[in-house]
mmCIF file of C-alpha atoms and ligand atoms in Angstrom:
data_model
loop_
_atom_site.group_PDB
_atom_site.id
_atom_site.type_symbol
_atom_site.label_atom_id
_atom_site.label_comp_id
_atom_site.label_asym_id
_atom_site.label_seq_id
_atom_site.Cartn_x
_atom_site.Cartn_y
_atom_site.Cartn_z
ATOM 1 C CA UNK A 1 109.205 48.929 162.882
ATOM 2 C CA UNK A 2 108.969 51.799 160.439
ATOM 3 C CA UNK A 3 107.082 51.091 157.245
ATOM 4 C CA UNK A 4 107.094 53.689 154.509
ATOM 5 C CA UNK A 5 104.144 54.519 152.265
ATOM 6 C CA UNK A 6 106.222 53.109 149.424
ATOM 7 C CA UNK A 7 106.575 49.766 151.253
ATOM 8 C CA UNK A 8 102.808 49.591 151.676
ATOM 9 C CA UNK A 9 102.172 50.397 148.029
ATOM 10 C CA UNK A 10 104.676 47.758 146.923
ATOM 11 C CA UNK A 11 103.082 45.176 149.209
ATOM 12 C CA UNK A 12 99.539 45.977 148.052
ATOM 13 C CA UNK A 13 100.444 45.992 144.363
ATOM 14 C CA UNK A 14 102.274 42.665 144.673
ATOM 15 C CA UNK A 15 99.297 41.011 146.354
ATOM 16 C CA UNK A 16 96.968 42.510 143.746
ATOM 17 C CA UNK A 17 99.103 41.304 140.862
ATOM 18 C CA UNK A 18 99.568 37.751 142.099
ATOM 19 C CA UNK A 19 96.182 37.034 143.661
ATOM 20 C CA UNK A 20 92.510 38.015 143.580
ATOM 21 C CA UNK A 21 92.892 40.165 146.702
ATOM 22 C CA UNK A 22 92.935 43.930 146.506
ATOM 23 C CA UNK A 23 93.765 45.948 149.605
ATOM 24 C CA UNK A 24 94.200 49.264 147.753
ATOM 25 C CA UNK A 25 91.144 50.734 149.459
ATOM 26 C CA UNK A 26 91.775 49.561 152.989
ATOM 27 C CA UNK A 27 92.304 52.240 155.597
ATOM 28 C CA UNK A 28 96.019 53.016 155.593
ATOM 29 C CA UNK A 29 96.496 53.393 159.333
ATOM 30 C CA UNK A 30 95.274 49.987 160.468
ATOM 31 C CA UNK A 31 96.763 48.295 157.397
ATOM 32 C CA UNK A 32 100.176 49.717 158.284
ATOM 33 C CA UNK A 33 99.818 48.464 161.869
ATOM 34 C CA UNK A 34 98.935 44.948 160.711
ATOM 35 C CA UNK A 35 101.776 44.844 158.225
ATOM 36 C CA UNK A 36 104.205 46.009 160.927
ATOM 37 C CA UNK A 37 102.971 43.183 163.180
ATOM 38 C CA UNK A 38 103.464 40.558 160.466
ATOM 39 C CA UNK A 39 106.986 41.792 159.813
ATOM 40 C CA UNK A 40 107.888 41.844 163.479
ATOM 41 C CA UNK A 41 106.329 38.378 164.156
ATOM 42 C CA UNK A 42 108.241 36.935 161.179
ATOM 43 C CA UNK A 43 111.383 38.930 162.071
ATOM 44 C CA UNK A 44 111.315 39.933 158.441
ATOM 45 C CA UNK A 45 111.462 43.042 156.271
ATOM 46 C CA UNK A 46 109.226 44.128 153.430
ATOM 47 C CA UNK A 47 111.532 42.906 150.654
ATOM 48 C CA UNK A 48 111.960 39.410 152.038
ATOM 49 C CA UNK A 49 108.211 39.238 152.791
ATOM 50 C CA UNK A 50 107.440 40.118 149.178
ATOM 51 C CA UNK A 51 109.893 37.612 147.742
ATOM 52 C CA UNK A 52 108.416 34.878 149.996
ATOM 53 C CA UNK A 53 104.927 35.833 148.782
ATOM 54 C CA UNK A 54 106.077 35.539 145.162
ATOM 55 C CA UNK A 55 107.607 32.103 145.713
ATOM 56 C CA UNK A 56 104.784 30.493 147.601
ATOM 57 C CA UNK A 57 101.052 30.868 146.941
ATOM 58 C CA UNK A 58 100.175 29.281 150.303
ATOM 59 C CA UNK A 59 102.332 31.812 152.105
ATOM 60 C CA UNK A 60 100.515 34.587 150.232
ATOM 61 C CA UNK A 61 97.194 33.194 151.500
ATOM 62 C CA UNK A 62 98.586 33.076 155.045
ATOM 63 C CA UNK A 63 99.732 36.699 154.865
ATOM 64 C CA UNK A 64 96.316 37.766 153.561
ATOM 65 C CA UNK A 65 94.689 36.019 156.535
ATOM 66 C CA UNK A 66 97.146 37.623 158.944
ATOM 67 C CA UNK A 67 96.533 41.082 157.564
ATOM 68 C CA UNK A 68 92.815 41.030 158.360
ATOM 69 C CA UNK A 69 91.522 41.382 161.921
ATOM 70 C CA UNK A 70 89.234 38.548 163.047
ATOM 71 C CA UNK A 71 88.410 39.588 166.610
ATOM 72 C CA UNK A 72 84.820 38.811 167.526
ATOM 73 C CA UNK A 73 82.711 37.500 170.403
ATOM 74 C CA UNK A 74 79.308 36.072 171.285
ATOM 75 C CA UNK A 75 76.735 38.879 171.651
ATOM 76 C CA UNK A 76 79.470 41.452 171.057
ATOM 77 C CA UNK A 77 78.224 44.866 172.197
ATOM 78 C CA UNK A 78 75.073 43.674 174.006
ATOM 79 C CA UNK A 79 73.409 47.082 173.427
ATOM 80 C CA UNK A 80 73.285 46.271 169.713
ATOM 81 C CA UNK A 81 71.654 42.928 170.477
ATOM 82 C CA UNK A 82 69.058 44.675 172.636
ATOM 83 C CA UNK A 83 68.194 46.883 169.662
ATOM 84 C CA UNK A 84 68.020 43.843 167.407
ATOM 85 C CA UNK A 85 65.820 41.993 169.890
ATOM 86 C CA UNK A 86 63.371 44.712 170.842
ATOM 87 C CA UNK A 87 63.369 47.118 167.896
ATOM 88 C CA UNK A 88 64.584 45.521 164.684
ATOM 89 C CA UNK A 89 63.650 41.834 164.524
ATOM 90 C CA UNK A 90 60.015 42.348 165.681
ATOM 91 C CA UNK A 91 59.439 44.412 162.497
ATOM 92 C CA UNK A 92 59.824 41.248 160.440
ATOM 93 C CA UNK A 93 57.817 38.885 162.631
ATOM 94 C CA UNK A 94 54.864 38.720 160.230
ATOM 95 C CA UNK A 95 57.051 37.949 157.197
ATOM 96 C CA UNK A 96 56.704 34.476 155.702
ATOM 97 C CA UNK A 97 60.484 34.299 155.679
ATOM 98 C CA UNK A 98 63.290 36.485 157.009
ATOM 99 C CA UNK A 99 66.609 36.636 155.146
ATOM 100 C CA UNK A 100 69.688 37.693 157.109
ATOM 101 C CA UNK A 101 73.245 38.196 155.809
ATOM 102 C CA UNK A 102 76.235 38.413 158.135
ATOM 103 C CA UNK A 103 78.943 40.039 155.979
ATOM 104 C CA UNK A 104 82.406 39.656 157.520
ATOM 105 C CA UNK A 105 81.192 37.052 160.018
ATOM 106 C CA UNK A 106 84.695 35.947 161.086
ATOM 107 C CA UNK A 107 84.626 32.796 163.266
ATOM 108 C CA UNK A 108 80.846 32.810 163.573
ATOM 109 C CA UNK A 109 80.082 34.074 167.079
ATOM 110 C CA UNK A 110 77.864 36.806 165.602
ATOM 111 C CA UNK A 111 75.960 34.156 163.629
ATOM 112 C CA UNK A 112 75.409 31.955 166.703
ATOM 113 C CA UNK A 113 74.285 35.007 168.692
ATOM 114 C CA UNK A 114 71.666 35.678 166.023
ATOM 115 C CA UNK A 115 70.522 32.039 165.917
ATOM 116 C CA UNK A 116 70.135 31.926 169.702
ATOM 117 C CA UNK A 117 68.228 35.207 169.748
ATOM 118 C CA UNK A 118 65.951 34.114 166.893
ATOM 119 C CA UNK A 119 65.160 30.918 168.745
ATOM 120 C CA UNK A 120 64.321 32.825 171.938
ATOM 121 C CA UNK A 121 61.923 35.146 170.126
ATOM 122 C CA UNK A 122 60.279 32.416 168.047
ATOM 123 C CA UNK A 123 61.647 33.438 164.635
ATOM 124 C CA UNK A 124 64.230 30.679 164.159
ATOM 125 C CA UNK A 125 62.251 28.457 161.810
ATOM 126 C CA UNK A 126 61.253 31.137 159.329
ATOM 127 C CA UNK A 127 64.721 32.693 159.075
ATOM 128 C CA UNK A 128 67.376 31.983 156.436
ATOM 129 C CA UNK A 129 70.910 32.840 157.511
ATOM 130 C CA UNK A 130 73.777 33.533 155.113
ATOM 131 C CA UNK A 131 77.248 34.275 156.444
ATOM 132 C CA UNK A 132 80.310 35.343 154.494
ATOM 133 C CA UNK A 133 83.918 36.301 154.973
ATOM 134 C CA UNK A 134 87.032 36.832 152.902
ATOM 135 C CA UNK A 135 88.964 34.332 154.989
ATOM 136 C CA UNK A 136 88.052 30.664 154.487
ATOM 137 C CA UNK A 137 89.812 29.554 157.690
ATOM 138 C CA UNK A 138 87.480 31.612 159.879
ATOM 139 C CA UNK A 139 84.511 30.166 157.991
ATOM 140 C CA UNK A 140 85.714 26.646 158.804
ATOM 141 C CA UNK A 141 85.867 27.578 162.500
ATOM 142 C CA UNK A 142 82.395 29.107 162.226
ATOM 143 C CA UNK A 143 80.988 25.880 160.754
ATOM 144 C CA UNK A 144 82.422 23.839 163.655
ATOM 145 C CA UNK A 145 81.060 26.185 166.347
ATOM 146 C CA UNK A 146 83.678 25.230 168.944
ATOM 147 C CA UNK A 147 85.420 27.969 170.920
ATOM 148 C CA UNK A 148 87.885 28.219 173.801
ATOM 149 C CA UNK A 149 86.035 28.440 177.102
ATOM 150 C CA UNK A 150 88.488 30.242 179.360
ATOM 151 C CA UNK A 151 89.583 32.727 176.734
ATOM 152 C CA UNK A 152 85.942 33.507 175.994
ATOM 153 C CA UNK A 153 84.438 33.381 179.464
ATOM 154 C CA UNK A 154 82.973 36.874 178.879
ATOM 155 C CA UNK A 155 80.567 35.282 176.409
ATOM 156 C CA UNK A 156 78.430 34.080 179.312
ATOM 157 C CA UNK A 157 78.098 37.584 180.662
ATOM 158 C CA UNK A 158 76.973 38.848 177.253
ATOM 159 C CA UNK A 159 74.539 35.929 176.926
ATOM 160 C CA UNK A 160 73.012 36.843 180.314
ATOM 161 C CA UNK A 161 72.647 40.509 179.340
ATOM 162 C CA UNK A 162 70.899 39.748 176.048
ATOM 163 C CA UNK A 163 69.034 36.487 176.629
ATOM 164 C CA UNK A 164 68.249 36.430 180.354
ATOM 165 C CA UNK A 165 67.920 40.091 181.308
ATOM 166 C CA UNK A 166 65.635 42.747 179.882
ATOM 167 C CA UNK A 167 67.217 46.229 179.889
ATOM 168 C CA UNK A 168 63.750 47.789 179.609
ATOM 169 C CA UNK A 169 62.316 45.880 182.547
ATOM 170 C CA UNK A 170 64.799 44.988 185.277
ATOM 171 C CA UNK A 171 62.232 42.870 187.081
ATOM 172 C CA UNK A 172 61.857 40.470 184.189
ATOM 173 C CA UNK A 173 64.408 37.645 184.061
ATOM 174 C CA UNK A 174 64.378 34.571 181.795
ATOM 175 C CA UNK A 175 66.487 31.841 183.294
ATOM 176 C CA UNK A 176 67.559 30.305 179.982
ATOM 177 C CA UNK A 177 70.210 27.614 180.618
ATOM 178 C CA UNK A 178 73.417 27.813 178.549
ATOM 179 C CA UNK A 179 72.985 24.097 177.836
ATOM 180 C CA UNK A 180 69.978 24.928 175.641
ATOM 181 C CA UNK A 181 72.438 26.362 173.096
ATOM 182 C CA UNK A 182 75.973 25.195 173.897
ATOM 183 C CA UNK A 183 77.838 22.660 175.944
ATOM 184 C CA UNK A 184 80.633 23.826 178.213
ATOM 185 C CA UNK A 185 83.427 21.317 178.814
ATOM 186 C CA UNK A 186 85.839 22.832 181.318
ATOM 187 C CA UNK A 187 88.263 19.885 181.131
ATOM 188 C CA UNK A 188 88.594 20.350 177.364
ATOM 189 C CA UNK A 189 88.341 24.136 177.722
ATOM 190 C CA UNK A 190 85.593 24.328 175.094
ATOM 191 C CA UNK A 191 82.227 25.891 174.383
ATOM 192 C CA UNK A 192 80.483 23.805 171.697
ATOM 193 C CA UNK A 193 77.386 25.048 169.912
ATOM 194 C CA UNK A 194 74.429 22.628 169.658
ATOM 195 C CA UNK A 195 73.986 20.858 166.349
ATOM 196 C CA UNK A 196 70.572 22.420 165.574
ATOM 197 C CA UNK A 197 72.406 25.775 165.451
ATOM 198 C CA UNK A 198 75.232 24.414 163.302
ATOM 199 C CA UNK A 199 72.869 23.186 160.610
ATOM 200 C CA UNK A 200 71.102 26.434 159.831
ATOM 201 C CA UNK A 201 73.565 28.920 158.247
ATOM 202 C CA UNK A 202 74.902 28.871 154.701
ATOM 203 C CA UNK A 203 78.573 29.911 154.828
ATOM 204 C CA UNK A 204 80.348 31.191 151.697
ATOM 205 C CA UNK A 205 83.561 32.961 150.867
ATOM 206 C CA UNK A 206 82.782 36.518 149.755
ATOM 207 C CA UNK A 207 85.062 39.489 149.183
ATOM 208 C CA UNK A 208 83.378 42.827 149.828
ATOM 209 C CA UNK A 209 85.983 44.520 147.613
ATOM 210 C CA UNK A 210 85.145 42.672 144.427
ATOM 211 C CA UNK A 211 82.098 40.448 144.777
ATOM 212 C CA UNK A 212 78.488 41.345 144.188
ATOM 213 C CA UNK A 213 75.530 39.844 146.064
ATOM 214 C CA UNK A 214 76.381 36.159 145.487
ATOM 215 C CA UNK A 215 73.108 34.857 146.912
ATOM 216 C CA UNK A 216 70.796 36.388 144.283
ATOM 217 C CA UNK A 217 68.126 37.098 146.895
ATOM 218 C CA UNK A 218 67.209 40.222 148.842
ATOM 219 C CA UNK A 219 67.697 40.581 152.556
ATOM 220 C CA UNK A 220 65.579 41.915 155.417
ATOM 221 C CA UNK A 221 68.627 42.394 157.565
ATOM 222 C CA UNK A 222 72.347 42.722 156.867
ATOM 223 C CA UNK A 223 74.873 42.803 159.685
ATOM 224 C CA UNK A 224 78.276 44.124 158.744
ATOM 225 C CA UNK A 225 79.878 45.006 162.040
ATOM 226 C CA UNK A 226 83.482 45.984 162.646
ATOM 227 C CA UNK A 227 84.456 45.386 159.022
ATOM 228 C CA UNK A 228 84.157 48.714 157.182
ATOM 229 C CA UNK A 229 86.223 50.355 159.900
ATOM 230 C CA UNK A 230 89.190 48.829 158.029
ATOM 231 C CA UNK A 231 88.112 50.322 154.678
ATOM 232 C CA UNK A 232 88.702 53.796 153.268
ATOM 233 C CA UNK A 233 85.854 56.122 152.307
ATOM 234 C CA UNK A 234 85.700 54.924 148.656
ATOM 235 C CA UNK A 235 85.447 51.295 149.569
ATOM 236 C CA UNK A 236 82.924 52.023 152.319
ATOM 237 C CA UNK A 237 80.709 53.722 149.748
ATOM 238 C CA UNK A 238 81.020 50.831 147.342
ATOM 239 C CA UNK A 239 80.018 48.412 150.091
ATOM 240 C CA UNK A 240 77.064 50.587 151.167
ATOM 241 C CA UNK A 241 75.844 50.514 147.561
ATOM 242 C CA UNK A 242 76.092 46.744 147.520
ATOM 243 C CA UNK A 243 74.117 46.520 150.762
ATOM 244 C CA UNK A 244 71.560 49.067 149.576
ATOM 245 C CA UNK A 245 70.930 47.025 146.431
ATOM 246 C CA UNK A 246 70.809 43.775 148.405
ATOM 247 C CA UNK A 247 68.188 44.933 150.924
ATOM 248 C CA UNK A 248 64.437 44.912 150.569
ATOM 249 C CA UNK A 249 62.856 48.317 151.006
ATOM 250 C CA UNK A 250 62.624 48.920 154.769
ATOM 251 C CA UNK A 251 65.327 46.295 155.183
ATOM 252 C CA UNK A 252 67.931 47.114 157.769
ATOM 253 C CA UNK A 253 71.727 47.365 157.780
ATOM 254 C CA UNK A 254 73.417 47.113 161.169
ATOM 255 C CA UNK A 255 76.962 48.446 161.515
ATOM 256 C CA UNK A 256 79.459 48.277 164.392
ATOM 257 C CA UNK A 257 79.487 50.665 167.337
ATOM 258 C CA UNK A 258 82.146 52.883 165.767
ATOM 259 C CA UNK A 259 80.923 52.775 162.183
ATOM 260 C CA UNK A 260 78.592 55.083 160.342
ATOM 261 C CA UNK A 261 77.353 55.842 156.821
ATOM 262 C CA UNK A 262 78.719 59.155 155.636
ATOM 263 C CA UNK A 263 78.444 61.031 152.349
ATOM 264 C CA UNK A 264 76.332 60.209 149.326
ATOM 265 C CA UNK A 265 74.789 57.035 150.753
ATOM 266 C CA UNK A 266 73.587 58.538 154.027
ATOM 267 C CA UNK A 267 70.414 59.950 152.475
ATOM 268 C CA UNK A 268 69.358 56.546 151.161
ATOM 269 C CA UNK A 269 68.911 55.185 154.674
ATOM 270 C CA UNK A 270 67.005 56.260 157.738
ATOM 271 C CA UNK A 271 69.431 56.129 160.644
ATOM 272 C CA UNK A 272 68.411 54.837 164.053
ATOM 273 C CA UNK A 273 71.593 54.429 166.074
ATOM 274 C CA UNK A 274 73.701 51.790 164.376
ATOM 275 C CA UNK A 275 70.673 50.596 162.405
ATOM 276 C CA UNK A 276 70.122 51.963 158.903
ATOM 277 C CA UNK A 277 66.742 51.328 157.284
ATOM 278 C CA UNK A 278 66.595 51.412 153.497
ATOM 279 C CA UNK A 279 64.259 54.249 152.545
ATOM 280 C CA UNK A 280 61.142 53.477 150.567
ATOM 281 C CA UNK A 281 61.244 56.318 148.055
ATOM 282 C CA UNK A 282 64.240 58.311 147.066
ATOM 283 C CA UNK A 283 63.769 61.981 146.372
ATOM 284 C CA UNK A 284 66.597 62.095 143.854
HETATM 285 C C1 LIG B 1 86.794 42.246 163.217
HETATM 286 S S1 LIG B 1 86.028 40.958 162.316
HETATM 287 C C2 LIG B 1 84.321 41.307 162.645
HETATM 288 C C3 LIG B 1 83.538 40.055 162.962
HETATM 289 C C4 LIG B 1 82.096 40.309 163.401
HETATM 290 N N1 LIG B 1 81.325 40.925 162.354
HETATM 291 C C5 LIG B 1 82.029 41.126 164.674
HETATM 292 O O1 LIG B 1 81.656 42.302 164.631
HETATM 293 O O2 LIG B 1 82.366 40.611 165.739
HETATM 294 C C6 LIG B 1 86.245 41.543 160.634
HETATM 295 C C7 LIG B 1 86.062 40.450 159.586
HETATM 296 O O3 LIG B 1 85.978 41.072 158.294
HETATM 297 C C8 LIG B 1 86.608 40.222 157.358
HETATM 298 N N2 LIG B 1 86.982 40.967 156.160
HETATM 299 C C9 LIG B 1 88.008 41.839 155.977
HETATM 300 N N3 LIG B 1 88.041 42.277 154.716
HETATM 301 C C10 LIG B 1 87.000 41.681 154.072
HETATM 302 C C11 LIG B 1 86.526 41.702 152.745
HETATM 303 N N4 LIG B 1 87.118 42.451 151.804
HETATM 304 N N5 LIG B 1 85.445 40.973 152.422
HETATM 305 C C12 LIG B 1 84.823 40.205 153.371
HETATM 306 N N6 LIG B 1 85.244 40.126 154.639
HETATM 307 C C13 LIG B 1 86.324 40.843 155.001
HETATM 308 C C14 LIG B 1 87.808 39.664 158.109
HETATM 309 O O4 LIG B 1 88.292 38.482 157.523
HETATM 310 C C15 LIG B 1 87.234 39.472 159.516
HETATM 311 O O5 LIG B 1 86.801 38.165 159.712
#
């Protein structure tokens, strides 16, 4: 399906006019791909999609949810979790409390990965977890903590790599049973997180385009992984400013494997791989 730049602009301006959502600063390439998918799934064209959006507020909400990508997994990119386990989280072990924000948490697997890791390294009780997303449906799934087993069988492999194995010492192995953190019911095809994990996080709707720090606290750690990849340079910078202002000095922002801070904000952080530490003193 061919979608013109004009079609995209019309779509974005309609959504902006009739809702609180603003996709003007999303990266054009992936936005175009998503819009093409919606049109082909609905066997529709841009004009009929727009008139349906104008007639029905619920349909508008559905389209907004369809346009964003929610792919995620437990311990996604285990290398990042190794860095969190051995290099980032230990920095905060003497804090009285540790505040963590998962921005763009999708269906919650990243949040459960963090909770499991915190429990393994003895930091669970002193940590406060806040998790946000634009899409309220994914937040509802996150709160329930129930996932398809067969579809997500790779989760167990990731769990083993991060929780059982030690990449810095191949001889060390912690035989942590899955049942400590989730139940697997093969007949129901489910993985269900344990209730002590469900109770900990505070989930809230938050739009990185327009909302400020809604929690009115500072954070030691912010994870925003595989979210800004969908934003253009302007919006990325705006979001980096928000995170900068929301972190304690020496607090850490963790981005996705293919994301990086470029431009004016780069000098405000000390980069260590995908981890960006807020600098103590700025020289400008
Ligand atoms: C690909 S998922 C990433 C999930 C998880 N962080 C991970 O890395 O596995 C991207 C998430 O960003 C959310 N998102 C997109 N635009 C957003 C916005 N403006 N504000 C907050 N969340 C947004 C989407 O709803 C989606 O759940």
